[in-house]
């Protein structure tokens, strides 16, 4: 099976003067194409460090990181930027949209940083609109982030992550700020993307959310502690059934629980 | 490439418009900086134009030789019996005229300060003995009547041409040409002409002050010689002060401008042989013009530097704001980096913002600068009317009164260029600071 990404004996050390902190101490994982992995672990386990390395935001101290057949572990800053732009789609806990931009402009943003900086064509704009419609924001393309609910903002982020057809999608606690019903909506969206063949790696500390993935990798003290294959995966119907009836009813009535912004 | 530049500029404008007040205030520093550069240069240009006009009035092809009185007691000529004898001689005039081929004409001048009188009206004026060529030489225009003629010289006629101001003062009601005479000393002269007003020319060595033509009386030099003579006595504290002067000035006209400087050297050399006491002075208006040009450049540099200081202050203001902006937008920088922006893209973005900011400030400053002449005129009129209260003005303030700032066209692109340069200079550090941010840290920034 073809690998979308692969890390081999990945190590990351932080030199803090008197002590050297070894955040990752030799991690090797294969991510086949179409994989859906949840990386679990308590804080300090190294899962954030791993995610930063997978996202090309940082370089490993030792070891290799192969992304789409390309060794990116020792790339220059500019090369890494291109890799982030072309091969990785980020989804963050706090959405990280640019507040002064509209939904469409936010989705368009990665296009401006394509290697060689081709200008954004009319066809590109059309694709952005289609993407917005696809994540369910067809009516809100000209809205700005503050006019959107958390769930909607995260949809914008997903659309943005998809724009350059990345090798892998990295989701960092993508549902951390969302209520369970909205979380289910977002996870359904990710699940659909995965079903189409997209490789998704997500970091979460919520076991419920981890059950959406195909498998879970549990980190501890900078190494892979164990790997769990999800025999029974969560899907939208099961999630709604499991979520508290009260929350579901409130959602359906349009009476939002705390934490969910205005629609 | 062009599309991308437009897009980056649009982006810059957009984020600047997000904080209108802040951007506006920051821009003000550059606006005033650019404005003061243009205004300072315009005033400098105006002042030098004024000076140049006065020098050109002396004539670019002219060489002016003037008699100067040596320091008291240094030259006592025994033959003239205790009087001070100095200055140019009629023989000098002949010599210069006949021996230097480049000299087209030589006009001798004899002058004295004298009181002119008509009925009860009097005026302290300059009695000038000269030849008909004097008119062309000094670009005098005749208002009424005529100027002196060769016939007047030959007949040593007692005729006088009045300068504009003298005519006004001595003949407030009557027509000066209506068979009128004026009295100077004990001699009566009939008035044959009146000149038009003429601006003063620059002061030259050997004369007392800027040459004012409006208080002159012109008589033929031969008349001067026979009626007044070379020896003039004026009462002094102890006895009389007697001076023996043949000519006060010889104005030489040279055929070609390019020969002026060289000819002046020859003139100096010729005269020095006969005047070991150096009781003469050679003035070359062309040299003055060159000096004035140098002075103007120094002036511009000094004024420009003063104005540049305010531009630098404006630039520091911009840098300060941009540094604050970088801190404020750390997260945005992190997002852009995560989405694939290279360091260069971030530098470009922030640099464009700064340049758009300073460039717009430059444009506004230029607009203000173009209004300098108008503003200057308004301020001057206000000062003259309310502060100086219309009182008498010294020569300096007269210059100020007549001066008109001229916005130098070349200062406009220069000022704009400088404002853009300031944007780049002071924007580079904040932009680099933004680009150097660690994307992970930046994304975590609240």
Short mmCIF file of N, CA and C in Angstrom, two decimals, chain B residues 66 107-114 125-131 134 138 140 147-148 159-161 163 184 189 211-213 215-225 228 248-249:
data_model
loop_
_atom_site.label_atom_id
_atom_site.label_comp_id
_atom_site.label_asym_id
_atom_site.label_seq_id
_atom_site.Cartn_x
_atom_site.Cartn_y
_atom_site.Cartn_z
N UNK B 66 35.02 99.76 -10.42
CA UNK B 66 34.64 100.89 -9.57
C UNK B 66 35.86 101.43 -8.81
N UNK B 107 31.58 102.60 -20.65
CA UNK B 107 30.77 103.74 -20.22
C UNK B 107 31.32 104.28 -18.91
N UNK B 108 31.79 105.54 -18.92
CA UNK B 108 32.29 106.12 -17.69
C UNK B 108 31.15 106.72 -16.87
N UNK B 109 31.31 106.66 -15.58
CA UNK B 109 30.28 107.22 -14.69
C UNK B 109 30.96 108.01 -13.58
N UNK B 110 30.36 109.16 -13.32
CA UNK B 110 30.82 109.96 -12.18
C UNK B 110 29.57 110.19 -11.36
N UNK B 111 29.66 109.99 -10.06
CA UNK B 111 28.44 110.13 -9.28
C UNK B 111 28.70 110.80 -7.95
N UNK B 112 27.66 111.45 -7.45
CA UNK B 112 27.74 112.17 -6.19
C UNK B 112 26.37 112.18 -5.55
N UNK B 113 26.33 112.18 -4.21
CA UNK B 113 25.05 112.34 -3.55
C UNK B 113 24.79 113.84 -3.40
N UNK B 114 23.67 114.27 -3.90
CA UNK B 114 23.36 115.69 -3.89
C UNK B 114 21.87 115.89 -3.63
N UNK B 125 19.36 112.86 -3.68
CA UNK B 125 19.44 111.91 -4.78
C UNK B 125 20.87 111.71 -5.24
N UNK B 126 21.02 110.80 -6.21
CA UNK B 126 22.34 110.47 -6.72
C UNK B 126 22.49 111.17 -8.06
N UNK B 127 23.43 112.08 -8.13
CA UNK B 127 23.68 112.78 -9.39
C UNK B 127 24.67 111.93 -10.19
N UNK B 128 24.23 111.47 -11.34
CA UNK B 128 25.06 110.56 -12.14
C UNK B 128 25.48 111.25 -13.44
N UNK B 129 26.78 111.41 -13.61
CA UNK B 129 27.28 111.89 -14.89
C UNK B 129 27.56 110.69 -15.76
N UNK B 130 26.95 110.60 -16.93
CA UNK B 130 27.13 109.39 -17.74
C UNK B 130 26.99 109.72 -19.21
N UNK B 131 26.96 108.67 -20.04
CA UNK B 131 26.84 108.85 -21.48
C UNK B 131 25.53 108.21 -21.93
N UNK B 134 24.59 104.53 -21.20
CA UNK B 134 24.20 104.13 -19.84
C UNK B 134 22.79 103.55 -19.82
N UNK B 138 21.99 99.67 -18.44
CA UNK B 138 21.24 99.40 -17.22
C UNK B 138 19.77 99.13 -17.49
N UNK B 140 17.39 100.82 -18.71
CA UNK B 140 16.46 101.85 -18.25
C UNK B 140 15.43 102.10 -19.34
N UNK B 147 16.24 110.19 -23.30
CA UNK B 147 17.44 110.06 -22.47
C UNK B 147 18.50 111.02 -23.02
N UNK B 148 19.68 111.02 -22.40
CA UNK B 148 20.75 111.91 -22.85
C UNK B 148 21.18 111.55 -24.27
N UNK B 159 21.30 119.63 -19.00
CA UNK B 159 20.03 118.88 -19.08
C UNK B 159 20.08 117.72 -18.11
N UNK B 160 18.89 117.28 -17.66
CA UNK B 160 18.83 116.18 -16.69
C UNK B 160 17.68 115.26 -17.03
N UNK B 161 17.93 113.94 -16.81
CA UNK B 161 16.85 112.95 -16.90
C UNK B 161 16.56 112.51 -15.48
N UNK B 163 14.92 110.15 -12.54
CA UNK B 163 14.42 108.80 -12.28
C UNK B 163 13.00 108.93 -11.75
N UNK B 184 20.44 121.73 -8.60
CA UNK B 184 21.31 120.83 -7.83
C UNK B 184 22.55 121.64 -7.50
N UNK B 189 19.26 122.77 -14.08
CA UNK B 189 19.23 121.85 -15.22
C UNK B 189 17.81 121.77 -15.73
N UNK B 211 22.22 98.79 -5.74
CA UNK B 211 22.06 99.92 -6.64
C UNK B 211 20.59 100.19 -6.89
N UNK B 212 20.17 101.33 -6.35
CA UNK B 212 18.79 101.72 -6.59
C UNK B 212 18.81 102.75 -7.70
N UNK B 213 17.96 102.53 -8.67
CA UNK B 213 17.97 103.45 -9.80
C UNK B 213 16.91 104.52 -9.69
N UNK B 215 16.31 106.80 -7.51
CA UNK B 215 16.60 108.11 -6.93
C UNK B 215 17.70 108.83 -7.70
N UNK B 216 17.82 108.47 -8.99
CA UNK B 216 18.93 109.01 -9.77
C UNK B 216 18.56 110.27 -10.57
N UNK B 217 19.60 111.06 -10.85
CA UNK B 217 19.50 112.18 -11.79
C UNK B 217 20.61 111.94 -12.80
N UNK B 218 20.27 111.90 -14.08
CA UNK B 218 21.30 111.64 -15.08
C UNK B 218 21.63 112.92 -15.84
N UNK B 219 22.93 113.26 -15.86
CA UNK B 219 23.38 114.40 -16.66
C UNK B 219 24.56 113.93 -17.50
N UNK B 220 24.89 114.61 -18.61
CA UNK B 220 26.04 114.19 -19.40
C UNK B 220 27.31 114.30 -18.57
N UNK B 221 28.22 113.34 -18.78
CA UNK B 221 29.43 113.32 -17.95
C UNK B 221 30.29 114.56 -18.20
N UNK B 222 30.22 115.09 -19.41
CA UNK B 222 30.99 116.32 -19.70
C UNK B 222 30.44 117.51 -18.91
N UNK B 223 29.11 117.54 -18.78
CA UNK B 223 28.46 118.59 -18.00
C UNK B 223 28.91 118.50 -16.54
N UNK B 224 28.96 117.26 -16.08
CA UNK B 224 29.39 117.01 -14.70
C UNK B 224 30.79 117.60 -14.47
N UNK B 225 31.66 117.30 -15.47
CA UNK B 225 33.04 117.73 -15.31
C UNK B 225 33.16 119.25 -15.28
N UNK B 228 30.88 120.64 -12.02
CA UNK B 228 31.26 120.23 -10.66
C UNK B 228 32.76 119.98 -10.58
N UNK B 248 34.02 107.47 -11.16
CA UNK B 248 33.63 106.54 -10.10
C UNK B 248 33.51 105.11 -10.62
N UNK B 249 33.14 105.03 -11.88
CA UNK B 249 32.89 103.68 -12.41
C UNK B 249 33.10 103.65 -13.90
#
